[in-house]
Structure formats: structure tokens, C-alpha cells
């Protein structure tokens, strides 16, 4: 990595689930000349509320906005210092966030959880994208929307997910009306951090479109719809949100002078409007034209495709005009747990002998399991899993579905389970690809980015074999952060040394590697046979013939609750 003393740079910060990752990028070449990572001190808050000892109810997943502030104030100075550049060489800052990750704040932007009177109330904290405790609200919202014949439902695959904005808002209103009342604004973390950087409250079209049921043509749902949910929500948009939605690449404002001084940049440095980790990755993998799927593969997988017309695809997270790139309909679908499932297995399922062997061989557990699983042939373990450890966000859109593994015997080995879990997530991706193609959204090429392609070659080969498609890999190991740095160059504009539009920025700053994962014909044949079995199980447990997963989840909630009160 080398910095040119005369070069122009932008900073991209990717606010992930566990950490914030920042890159300093050369605007002329896209070279990432410095990176810096801040691991969130409070991470994902899903058991105990910090500073209170209070246990959280099931399915809560919160975050601490102080972690986002620490990310900014730690990583930016570190980037500038390690690259050895002058502050005026940084012409712009862009950010992307997980989403829908949202919080209630005061009119001046102060998060309610920073106020002593609300610090012990979980609803005053950030609700992370994978907060699943608003499922009941999502169910009721969907039923009311269906009854009223709301047209917006079709744009979201027929169901609004409990991960999205309004189920979370409604949960706050019902379970903590005092928090709802005290919240002057309800805002995506992506927009909140831009507010913190610039002092300007802005709202971006991507989070509004995909997560808050907004469209360029129709705006937000009607007041009547919100009133039908709860009369207290009638004016939620006008009272607590904003109808002024800015397109991607817009300038949100300049860096606040006090903050600029703290982080060592020039006051007024251009800051782009907020963006979403998955969406921002699309141009950063070079994709600026339709029918190419970009998969952001990490804790979860987001599947992104550009199209030239609006098609209604079962279970997709959403289709939003201009939602990814201007001039296209942007489609998003997803799997809510992928890397998280492997993390769960490595943490909770691997026997001590494997830990010892990994230590002896100087490897991590993932690497050991990958090495052992690589010598297995498709189908030979006799295992088949359903990848719903964190519910289903793909065609079924149901967070009450759970994971399952079939075919175990006394001879089953850890590497077989690890491989079956990877295969299950790949089958989950194939379901999504089939759903798109069935509705005429063609997928001609696939591009992958995120943490997984760099870490697990077996996984990438299995995805190619299961789907029967070639996978190209983004050049950057920090694709979302690079995408944010690209949008920063657009927000800065040509006159400050940036670009006129994101297509030009992609042309100059994005890239893919030479390496391509190609499907093996024999493996694909076996996997197609297994996929047929996966689809049978998928429909049996996921579409109603057997609701045992939901009954078990209800039992768990009942008995966990009673144990807690004993
Ligand atoms: N070698 C590996 N093989 C498979 N999964 C891995 C491996 N190493 C880490 N992971 C998983 O990758 C996920 C993190 O992905 P990453 O893209 O870095 O983060 P995020 O999705 O939060 O942006 C974690 O869920 C972790 O369990
Ligand atoms: O829904 C999203 C994007 O639309 C979330 O941001 C995403 O699923 C979380 O991403 P990651 O797995 O990279 O933490």
C-alpha cells in the first residue's frame, strides 16, 4: 500500500454487525492505501443490557450508538496517520450500514439511550437488523396490508419482514409508549451517523425504499394505512421521519468543524448520504448493468440484482426504483444467517479432540473443518440441513422457522456436519436464484464479496457446484467500504476532484480478481439431486404442512419464561 503525497483520497466506512471497517481509497485508481477496524465494545446486545444487568427478552438484538461514534473517532485518525497523507487530500467520506438498524433520537440527534432516564429501557437503544422480536407486529402489519389491498406489499415479495422499519417502530410504540413519545425522530443508523458527521439530518433513498416501504413514485404508505395499524401511528412519517429522501451519491453536507478537528480532517469535507452495506457493494464489484447477481457473503448473505423493469418475485426483500443505482430497479433478497451458522457450530458443536488438533496444527477451527470437509464427496455424508438458524428471510420470510439437520447416524463426523451446513446455505441461495428466474429476472453472472470468499475456498466451490454457476470475486476484501468511498467521490463531485456519477467511479475505482470458481459437472449433478430433497423439506416445514418448528419455538418461549420467574 502506498499513498501519493499529491493524490486525492476518499474514506469509506462500513458499519457491520460486529465492527466498523474503514478504508482510505485513492480516487484515481481505487487502491486501498490504508484500512482500520474498530471492534464494537458492546457488539450485538442480545442477552444483557449494558450497565443495567437487565436480561433481554427472546429475539432482541440491540446495539450501542456509542460504538458507531467510537468507530468514526478511532478509524479516521488511524487511516490518515498510517497513510501519511495531508488532511486536505481527503475529499470525501461515505458510509454504509447494516439495515434496518434503527434508533429513537431527540430533535438534536441525541439517542434516547444516552439519556439517563431512558438508559435502562431496551427500546431506547438501537434495534439491530437482526432484532427479530417484532415478528408479531410484522404479522399483524402484513394481515392489515393484505386486507386493505395495499399495493406496496407486492414490491416486498408479499410480506414485510420483522427486520424492517415499521414493525420495529410499532413494537416500540406498543411495548414502550414513553420511548415512542419521547422520540422526536425515528431514524436508520445509516442516516443517524451522517447526521453526527455533518450536523444535517438527511434520509437516503436506499434505507427508505427497502426498509421503510417508500417508493419514488408513491412515497410512504398512506396515513390511513398507519391509522389502521394504530391511530397513534397515523402521522408517524410527518412527526418522526421525513418525506425528503435523497438519492444515492447526494451530498449530505460537510464534516462538522469540531469533529473535523478531533479526527484530523478538513472542516466541510464532503459527506455522502447514508447507504446500506449490501447495496453499496454492487458498483464496488464493478456491477453497473442488469442481470448480474452480487452476493455479499458474511454473517448473512444479501443477493442484489439490477433490472430494467419491476417484476414481483416471491419473498424478495424488495424491488426499489433507483434503490441501488440510478436508472435501474434494484432487487434485494437475502438469507438471514450464513456465517453466523458456521460460527454457532464452531462455538458450540465441535468436540475437544478437534480443538486440540487445530491447536497442534496451528489452524483455526474453521480452517481445520474446511480442510477435513474438503476430502468428502457431495452426498457421501447422507446429511441434509435446513439453513434457518436465524429464521428465513428468503422466499418464506418467516423468522419463526428454525434450523434442522437430517440423516445423522452414530458414524456422523463434525466435518460432515460443517459441510452439510455450508451446503444448506448454498441450497438456500439456489432457492433465491430460482425465484428470480421464475419471474423473469435473469441472472447471467454471479459476483461475490464480503468476508466469506476470502476465508473459505471450499464454501465458494460448493456454492458454484450447487448453483451450477461461475462465481467471480470482488478485488477488495472490504467491498462495502470501497463502495462507500466511491459514493464519497461522487458526493465530492468533479469540481473537488471526485466523479460525476457512480458509473464513472466504478469504472475507475472498482475491480474483480482473476480467480473464478467454476462448477464441477459431476458435483452439480449430485447436488441437484440433493436440492430436490432440500426443496421437499423446505416446503414441508416452511409452507404449512408441518408447523412443528413454530410449535417448538412457542414451547421454548413458554418454558423459558416460566423458568425465569421461578
Ligand atoms: N473460515 C471461515 N469459514 C466460514 N465462515 C467463516 C470463516 N471465518 C469466519 N466466518 C464467518 O464469517 C462471518 C463474518 O463475515 P464478515 O463478512 O467478516 O462480517 P459481516 O457479515 O458482519 O460484515 C461470521 O459469521 C463468521 O462466523
Ligand atoms: O439486510 C441487510 C442489508 O439489506 C443487512 O445489512 C445485512 O443482512 C447484514 O449484513 P452483514 O451480514 O454483512 O452483517
XYZ file of C-alpha atoms and ligand atoms in Angstrom:
607
model
C 0.000 0.000 0.000
C 1.368 3.397 -0.892
C -0.021 6.895 -0.645
C 0.804 9.584 -3.175
C 1.580 12.914 -1.483
C -0.350 14.689 -4.271
C -3.176 12.156 -4.625
C -6.863 12.566 -3.807
C -8.481 10.144 -1.403
C -11.879 9.297 -0.030
C -12.794 7.417 3.131
C -15.422 4.674 3.177
C -16.700 3.274 6.477
C -18.697 0.042 6.583
C -20.642 -0.255 9.862
C -21.077 -4.037 10.166
C -22.698 -6.306 12.733
C -19.661 -6.641 14.998
C -17.252 -3.960 13.831
C -16.800 -0.834 11.761
C -14.283 -1.174 8.891
C -12.799 1.902 7.264
C -10.677 2.264 4.124
C -8.770 5.153 2.639
C -9.014 4.852 -1.130
C -7.103 6.522 -3.944
C -9.794 8.213 -6.028
C -7.808 7.878 -9.243
C -7.091 4.147 -9.047
C -9.297 2.609 -6.360
C -6.208 1.408 -4.487
C -6.960 0.932 -0.795
C -3.978 2.609 0.810
C -4.991 2.157 4.449
C -7.560 0.201 6.439
C -8.660 0.401 10.038
C -11.117 -1.723 12.001
C -12.920 -0.918 15.245
C -14.472 -3.923 17.009
C -17.609 -2.654 18.745
C -17.130 -2.616 22.515
C -20.734 -3.675 23.117
C -21.075 -5.785 19.937
C -24.511 -7.310 19.476
C -26.520 -6.798 22.673
C -28.816 -9.807 22.829
C -28.545 -11.057 26.392
C -27.951 -8.300 28.935
C -28.460 -4.542 28.552
C -25.105 -2.797 29.240
C -24.807 -1.011 32.558
C -28.023 -2.493 33.948
C -27.624 -6.260 34.315
C -31.131 -6.448 32.822
C -31.782 -9.641 30.806
C -33.308 -9.011 27.405
C -36.415 -10.826 26.140
C -36.007 -13.502 23.417
C -35.137 -12.393 19.878
C -33.880 -8.949 20.925
C -30.718 -7.769 19.134
C -29.615 -4.253 20.072
C -26.562 -2.072 19.559
C -24.955 0.894 21.257
C -24.685 4.089 19.146
C -21.565 4.953 21.137
C -19.869 2.131 19.225
C -20.586 3.929 15.938
C -19.117 7.160 17.313
C -16.039 5.302 18.543
C -15.688 3.756 15.072
C -15.541 7.193 13.447
C -13.241 8.686 16.030
C -10.858 5.723 16.073
C -10.633 4.712 12.440
C -10.402 8.051 10.617
C -7.333 9.341 12.524
C -5.754 5.897 12.166
C -6.261 5.924 8.361
C -4.765 9.383 7.931
C -1.843 8.601 10.234
C -0.961 5.264 8.704
C -1.191 6.528 5.111
C 0.896 9.596 5.945
C -1.271 11.925 3.860
C -2.304 15.522 4.414
C -5.884 16.111 5.644
C -6.759 18.224 2.593
C -6.053 15.223 0.361
C -9.225 13.593 1.720
C -12.018 14.956 -0.471
C -14.954 12.949 0.832
C -16.398 10.469 3.306
C -19.083 7.843 2.601
C -20.652 5.342 4.951
C -22.750 2.217 4.717
C -24.578 0.398 7.462
C -26.382 -2.815 8.209
C -30.104 -2.211 7.772
C -32.768 -1.937 9.002
C -30.793 -0.869 12.044
C -32.746 1.963 13.639
C -32.982 4.110 16.752
C -35.134 6.710 18.512
C -33.479 10.101 18.993
C -34.165 13.632 20.229
C -34.628 16.573 17.834
C -30.916 17.391 18.154
C -29.947 13.822 17.227
C -29.162 12.580 20.757
C -30.014 8.861 21.010
C -32.565 8.265 23.755
C -30.382 5.530 25.248
C -27.727 8.207 26.011
C -30.199 9.928 28.369
C -30.149 8.684 31.984
C -33.948 8.449 32.126
C -34.012 6.018 29.197
C -30.694 4.149 29.511
C -32.373 1.173 31.206
C -35.122 0.864 28.601
C -34.142 -1.609 25.836
C -36.469 0.150 23.368
C -34.382 3.328 23.667
C -31.356 1.509 22.181
C -30.555 0.730 18.564
C -32.605 -2.136 17.144
C -30.127 -4.068 15.014
C -31.139 -5.514 11.628
C -31.391 -8.989 13.181
C -33.651 -7.923 16.048
C -36.468 -10.423 15.499
C -38.738 -9.582 18.412
C -41.175 -7.598 16.256
C -42.450 -10.666 14.376
C -45.908 -10.349 15.893
C -46.038 -6.745 14.689
C -44.863 -7.781 11.226
C -47.574 -10.479 11.095
C -50.291 -8.016 12.044
C -48.947 -5.377 9.663
C -48.979 -7.885 6.808
C -52.503 -9.065 7.610
C -53.827 -5.481 7.677
C -51.975 -4.582 4.486
C -53.414 -7.660 2.745
C -56.946 -6.906 3.974
C -56.683 -3.344 2.699
C -55.250 -4.500 -0.615
C -52.139 -2.334 -0.167
C -50.212 -2.437 -3.432
C -46.862 -1.926 -1.760
C -46.843 -5.496 -0.405
C -46.053 -6.919 -3.841
C -42.880 -4.809 -4.045
C -41.661 -6.601 -0.913
C -42.271 -10.151 -2.103
C -45.714 -10.275 -0.441
C -44.549 -9.739 3.144
C -42.869 -7.038 5.193
C -40.160 -8.677 7.283
C -39.991 -8.213 11.035
C -36.462 -6.924 10.407
C -37.812 -3.832 8.631
C -38.589 -0.351 9.919
C -42.294 -0.196 10.720
C -42.625 -3.485 12.635
C -39.787 -2.194 14.838
C -41.458 1.212 15.226
C -44.772 -0.403 16.127
C -43.055 -2.601 18.698
C -41.561 0.483 20.353
C -44.965 2.158 20.411
C -46.747 -0.827 21.968
C -44.090 -2.006 24.401
C -42.571 1.348 25.393
C -45.038 4.150 24.587
C -42.926 6.522 26.695
C -39.947 5.927 24.383
C -42.124 6.424 21.316
C -43.480 9.672 22.774
C -40.021 10.977 23.680
C -38.565 10.133 20.256
C -38.633 13.289 18.153
C -37.166 11.267 15.294
C -37.061 7.591 14.386
C -34.107 7.069 12.115
C -31.928 4.466 10.414
C -28.454 4.276 11.933
C -27.119 4.933 8.403
C -28.770 8.365 8.447
C -28.012 8.983 12.112
C -24.251 8.607 11.675
C -24.360 11.002 8.693
C -26.223 13.455 10.947
C -23.472 13.002 13.537
C -20.788 13.622 10.885
C -22.399 16.686 9.291
C -24.911 18.127 11.748
C -27.555 17.741 8.977
C -30.449 15.337 9.250
C -30.861 13.603 5.878
C -32.673 10.444 4.764
C -31.344 8.227 1.987
C -33.426 6.529 -0.688
C -31.969 3.048 -0.121
C -32.983 2.523 3.511
C -36.241 4.391 2.894
C -37.017 2.253 -0.157
C -36.015 -1.192 1.064
C -36.770 -0.933 4.747
C -39.426 1.774 5.227
C -41.853 0.997 2.376
C -41.044 4.222 0.469
C -41.048 4.478 -3.303
C -40.044 7.287 -5.628
C -43.460 7.180 -7.326
C -45.787 6.536 -4.373
C -43.911 7.837 -1.343
C -44.692 6.185 2.032
C -47.874 4.197 2.770
C -50.926 6.371 3.402
C -51.913 7.905 6.760
C -54.991 5.639 6.604
C -52.806 2.577 6.480
C -50.816 3.697 9.528
C -54.060 4.598 11.322
C -55.329 1.087 10.620
C -52.271 -0.307 12.418
C -52.763 2.006 15.397
C -54.293 5.504 15.451
C -51.195 6.722 17.304
C -49.143 5.862 14.195
C -51.283 7.941 11.805
C -48.715 10.724 11.455
C -45.577 8.723 12.139
C -43.930 9.840 8.883
C -44.618 13.553 9.303
C -43.998 13.661 13.039
C -40.995 11.379 13.411
C -39.452 10.821 9.987
C -39.116 12.913 6.848
C -40.549 12.883 3.348
C -37.405 14.454 1.902
C -35.497 11.451 0.619
C -32.144 11.991 -1.111
C -30.812 9.725 -3.879
C -27.526 7.861 -3.524
C -24.413 9.897 -4.284
C -26.027 13.111 -2.980
C -24.036 15.398 -0.748
C -25.417 15.254 2.797
C -23.239 18.141 3.960
C -19.746 18.997 5.098
C -17.860 17.471 8.036
C -18.676 19.389 11.259
C -15.746 21.624 12.318
C -15.460 20.224 15.909
C -15.475 16.662 14.615
C -13.072 17.508 11.790
C -10.625 18.779 14.382
C -10.987 15.639 16.517
C -10.425 13.229 13.619
C -7.792 15.292 11.816
C -9.650 16.210 8.614
C -10.594 19.493 6.986
C -13.910 21.032 8.143
C -16.501 20.854 5.399
C -15.055 17.694 3.786
C -17.891 16.307 1.635
C -20.032 13.617 3.293
C -22.302 11.435 1.146
C -25.819 10.427 2.233
C -26.011 7.087 4.063
C -26.145 3.761 2.244
C -26.633 0.057 3.025
C -23.777 -2.458 3.199
C -25.267 -4.782 0.596
C -26.400 -2.153 -1.909
C -23.205 -0.132 -1.815
C -21.233 -3.265 -2.649
C -22.832 -3.634 -6.092
C -20.850 -0.966 -8.003
C -17.797 -1.838 -5.903
C -17.775 -5.282 -7.542
C -17.879 -3.480 -10.949
C -21.570 -4.282 -11.474
C -23.414 -1.354 -13.070
C -25.623 -3.237 -15.574
C -28.599 -5.632 -15.223
C -28.789 -9.417 -14.787
C -25.635 -9.814 -12.694
C -26.187 -11.031 -9.144
C -23.913 -9.620 -6.440
C -23.775 -11.684 -3.267
C -22.452 -10.049 -0.114
C -21.385 -13.109 1.838
C -20.688 -12.781 5.554
C -22.767 -13.102 8.712
C -25.757 -13.174 6.359
C -25.975 -13.134 2.552
C -27.642 -10.342 0.621
C -28.378 -11.068 -3.049
C -28.564 -7.983 -5.245
C -29.593 -7.698 -8.926
C -30.251 -4.732 -11.207
C -33.198 -4.891 -13.605
C -34.810 -2.656 -16.180
C -38.395 -3.297 -15.096
C -40.334 -4.021 -11.935
C -41.054 -7.736 -11.501
C -42.647 -9.203 -8.421
C -40.541 -12.020 -7.003
C -41.730 -14.254 -4.156
C -40.190 -13.374 -0.819
C -37.667 -10.865 -2.110
C -36.733 -8.206 0.428
C -37.696 -5.577 -2.087
C -37.551 -4.050 -5.532
C -36.822 -0.326 -5.426
C -36.503 2.010 -8.375
C -33.055 3.693 -8.176
C -32.550 1.736 -4.930
C -29.067 0.524 -5.830
C -28.041 2.574 -8.854
C -29.911 5.386 -10.570
C -31.871 4.325 -13.652
C -32.461 0.696 -12.584
C -34.861 -1.299 -10.479
C -32.714 -2.721 -7.704
C -33.702 -6.138 -6.357
C -32.622 -7.432 -2.969
C -33.133 -10.882 -1.487
C -31.347 -12.499 1.394
C -30.545 -15.251 3.866
C -30.507 -14.016 7.452
C -27.840 -16.412 8.679
C -24.889 -17.890 6.833
C -21.520 -17.172 8.519
C -23.476 -16.972 11.785
C -24.458 -20.648 11.390
C -20.850 -21.755 10.961
C -19.878 -19.571 13.924
C -22.579 -21.253 16.010
C -21.300 -24.706 15.069
C -17.652 -23.856 15.702
C -18.542 -22.357 19.088
C -20.994 -24.967 20.305
C -20.649 -28.175 18.336
C -17.010 -29.153 17.860
C -15.509 -31.820 20.181
C -12.357 -31.193 22.272
C -10.229 -33.509 20.081
C -10.770 -31.129 17.160
C -9.797 -28.123 19.258
C -6.581 -29.950 20.224
C -5.830 -30.896 16.626
C -6.426 -27.328 15.408
C -4.030 -26.034 18.090
C -1.410 -28.665 17.196
C -1.636 -27.801 13.506
C -1.677 -24.047 14.171
C -5.057 -23.621 12.467
C -8.396 -22.104 13.383
C -11.363 -24.426 13.800
C -12.974 -23.160 10.589
C -9.781 -23.948 8.685
C -9.487 -27.417 10.240
C -13.099 -28.264 9.438
C -12.723 -26.869 5.918
C -9.611 -28.993 5.334
C -11.313 -32.176 6.571
C -14.604 -31.445 4.784
C -12.752 -30.848 1.503
C -11.930 -34.546 1.221
C -15.622 -35.516 1.337
C -17.602 -36.010 -1.855
C -21.032 -34.409 -2.366
C -23.736 -36.699 -0.967
C -21.389 -39.053 0.890
C -22.312 -37.894 4.403
C -26.006 -38.634 3.881
C -26.785 -35.361 5.654
C -29.180 -32.623 4.628
C -29.867 -29.457 6.602
C -32.335 -26.569 6.516
C -30.401 -23.339 6.980
C -32.899 -21.474 9.149
C -30.818 -20.930 12.293
C -31.895 -17.271 12.200
C -35.257 -17.754 10.506
C -35.920 -17.460 6.788
C -35.617 -14.128 5.012
C -35.785 -15.599 1.516
C -38.952 -16.839 -0.204
C -40.717 -17.787 3.054
C -39.984 -14.557 5.016
C -40.574 -16.105 8.423
C -38.260 -15.611 11.385
C -40.081 -18.294 13.385
C -38.595 -21.058 11.246
C -35.580 -22.777 12.775
C -32.635 -24.943 11.729
C -32.687 -28.665 11.097
C -30.243 -31.471 10.251
C -31.434 -34.801 8.833
C -29.607 -38.079 8.237
C -27.322 -38.274 11.264
C -26.041 -41.653 12.457
C -23.557 -42.794 15.055
C -20.900 -42.514 12.336
C -21.556 -38.820 11.582
C -18.421 -36.661 11.952
C -18.027 -32.909 12.719
C -16.622 -32.121 9.260
C -19.683 -33.758 7.691
C -21.957 -31.534 9.743
C -19.867 -28.466 8.861
C -20.082 -29.336 5.185
C -23.826 -30.037 5.368
C -24.340 -26.605 6.941
C -22.416 -24.949 4.111
C -24.402 -26.969 1.546
C -27.691 -25.958 3.187
C -26.829 -22.268 2.857
C -25.892 -22.852 -0.800
C -29.264 -24.559 -1.397
C -30.867 -21.514 0.228
C -29.115 -19.333 -2.353
C -30.281 -21.598 -5.178
C -33.894 -21.142 -3.998
C -33.423 -17.383 -4.298
C -31.861 -17.621 -7.758
C -34.724 -19.873 -8.927
C -37.304 -17.429 -7.522
C -35.769 -14.560 -9.512
C -35.513 -16.530 -12.731
C -39.068 -17.885 -12.439
C -40.295 -14.280 -12.523
C -38.119 -13.298 -15.465
C -35.278 -11.588 -13.593
C -32.423 -13.330 -15.371
C -29.128 -13.984 -13.598
C -26.377 -14.285 -16.148
C -23.324 -13.736 -13.956
C -22.623 -14.005 -10.236
C -20.184 -11.855 -8.255
C -19.263 -12.486 -4.615
C -17.783 -10.250 -1.965
C -17.802 -9.991 1.840
C -15.784 -11.918 4.410
C -16.543 -15.480 3.260
C -14.953 -15.619 -0.235
C -11.582 -14.747 1.294
C -11.845 -17.171 4.149
C -13.275 -20.389 2.797
C -12.453 -21.799 -0.652
C -14.462 -24.962 -0.068
C -17.540 -22.872 0.608
C -17.122 -20.953 -2.630
C -16.658 -24.171 -4.634
C -19.771 -25.674 -3.031
C -21.774 -22.578 -3.983
C -20.554 -22.905 -7.597
C -21.336 -26.643 -7.623
C -24.777 -26.311 -6.027
C -25.924 -23.441 -8.246
C -24.123 -24.631 -11.388
C -22.781 -21.103 -11.922
C -19.414 -19.392 -12.087
C -18.572 -17.074 -9.196
C -16.334 -14.035 -9.762
C -14.797 -12.442 -6.689
C -14.508 -8.727 -5.962
C -10.954 -7.418 -5.806
C -11.447 -5.699 -2.478
C -11.549 -7.505 0.846
C -13.618 -4.537 2.079
C -16.085 -4.199 -0.780
C -18.847 -2.287 1.059
C -16.302 0.187 2.478
C -14.814 0.611 -1.004
C -18.329 1.235 -2.374
C -18.859 3.900 0.280
C -15.564 5.520 -0.688
C -16.796 5.509 -4.315
C -20.047 7.248 -3.371
C -17.949 9.711 -1.351
C -16.099 10.580 -4.577
C -19.454 11.151 -6.274
C -20.725 13.327 -3.404
C -17.500 15.369 -3.599
C -18.119 15.838 -7.337
C -15.772 16.583 -10.188
C -15.003 20.119 -9.013
C -13.454 18.766 -5.785
C -11.558 16.022 -7.581
C -14.235 13.308 -7.499
C -16.615 11.968 -10.133
C -19.852 12.988 -11.801
C -21.608 9.691 -11.196
C -21.224 6.236 -9.717
C -20.745 4.521 -13.076
C -17.661 6.639 -13.687
C -16.458 5.979 -10.124
C -16.944 2.219 -10.636
C -15.004 2.332 -13.860
C -12.024 3.974 -12.135
C -12.141 2.555 -8.628
C -13.731 -0.958 -8.637
C -12.277 -4.277 -9.767
C -12.564 -8.083 -9.666
C -9.881 -10.725 -9.231
C -8.671 -13.109 -11.932
C -9.778 -16.053 -9.807
C -13.148 -17.597 -10.807
C -14.910 -20.524 -9.079
C -16.307 -22.813 -11.808
C -18.911 -25.542 -11.182
C -17.843 -29.143 -11.423
C -20.382 -31.025 -13.575
C -20.388 -34.274 -11.562
C -20.791 -32.454 -8.241
C -23.559 -30.314 -9.687
C -25.490 -33.444 -10.698
C -25.321 -34.874 -7.168
C -26.225 -31.533 -5.658
C -29.219 -31.197 -7.952
C -30.499 -34.498 -6.571
C -29.933 -33.277 -3.019
C -31.522 -29.931 -3.853
C -34.748 -31.730 -4.810
C -34.782 -33.224 -1.296
C -33.988 -29.795 0.182
C -36.999 -28.293 -1.641
C -39.262 -31.053 -0.277
C -38.133 -30.400 3.292
C -38.240 -26.644 2.697
C -41.901 -26.728 1.675
C -42.903 -29.332 4.245
C -41.538 -27.389 7.228
C -41.771 -23.894 5.772
C -45.083 -23.706 3.943
C -47.540 -25.159 6.409
C -47.823 -28.979 6.103
C -45.899 -29.285 9.372
C -45.607 -26.269 11.666
C -43.577 -28.157 14.244
C -40.800 -25.519 14.206
C -43.244 -22.835 15.277
C -44.791 -25.063 17.935
C -41.370 -25.833 19.360
C -40.471 -22.152 19.356
C -43.693 -21.344 21.205
C -42.938 -24.074 23.752
C -39.444 -22.704 24.219
C -40.787 -19.214 24.842
C -43.357 -20.556 27.313
C -40.936 -22.650 29.360
C -38.063 -20.182 29.229
C -40.460 -17.570 30.547
C -41.641 -19.788 33.379
C -38.074 -20.779 34.342
C -37.170 -17.116 34.608
C -39.971 -16.403 37.056
C -39.284 -19.436 39.293
N -13.184 -19.710 7.641
C -14.483 -19.405 7.721
N -15.403 -20.149 7.084
C -16.701 -19.857 7.133
N -17.204 -18.806 7.820
C -16.335 -18.024 8.475
C -14.941 -18.284 8.467
N -14.339 -17.323 9.211
C -15.324 -16.515 9.667
N -16.530 -16.927 9.220
C -17.839 -16.280 9.432
O -17.856 -15.042 8.702
C -18.800 -14.156 9.312
C -18.279 -12.734 9.287
O -18.261 -12.267 7.962
P -17.827 -10.777 7.607
O -18.113 -10.566 6.176
O -16.440 -10.566 8.069
O -18.724 -9.886 8.563
P -20.149 -9.139 8.371
O -21.063 -10.040 7.647
O -20.617 -8.870 9.770
O -19.882 -7.901 7.609
C -19.008 -14.665 10.721
O -20.342 -15.099 10.823
C -18.046 -15.855 10.852
O -18.616 -16.922 11.553
O -30.335 -6.600 5.445
C -29.256 -6.102 5.337
C -28.942 -5.311 4.135
O -30.087 -5.032 3.401
C -28.256 -6.241 6.447
O -27.474 -5.103 6.488
C -27.413 -7.443 6.345
O -28.125 -8.599 6.216
C -26.408 -7.539 7.487
O -25.232 -7.656 6.838
P -23.941 -8.462 7.334
O -24.237 -9.910 7.188
O -22.910 -8.002 6.325
O -23.679 -8.022 8.724
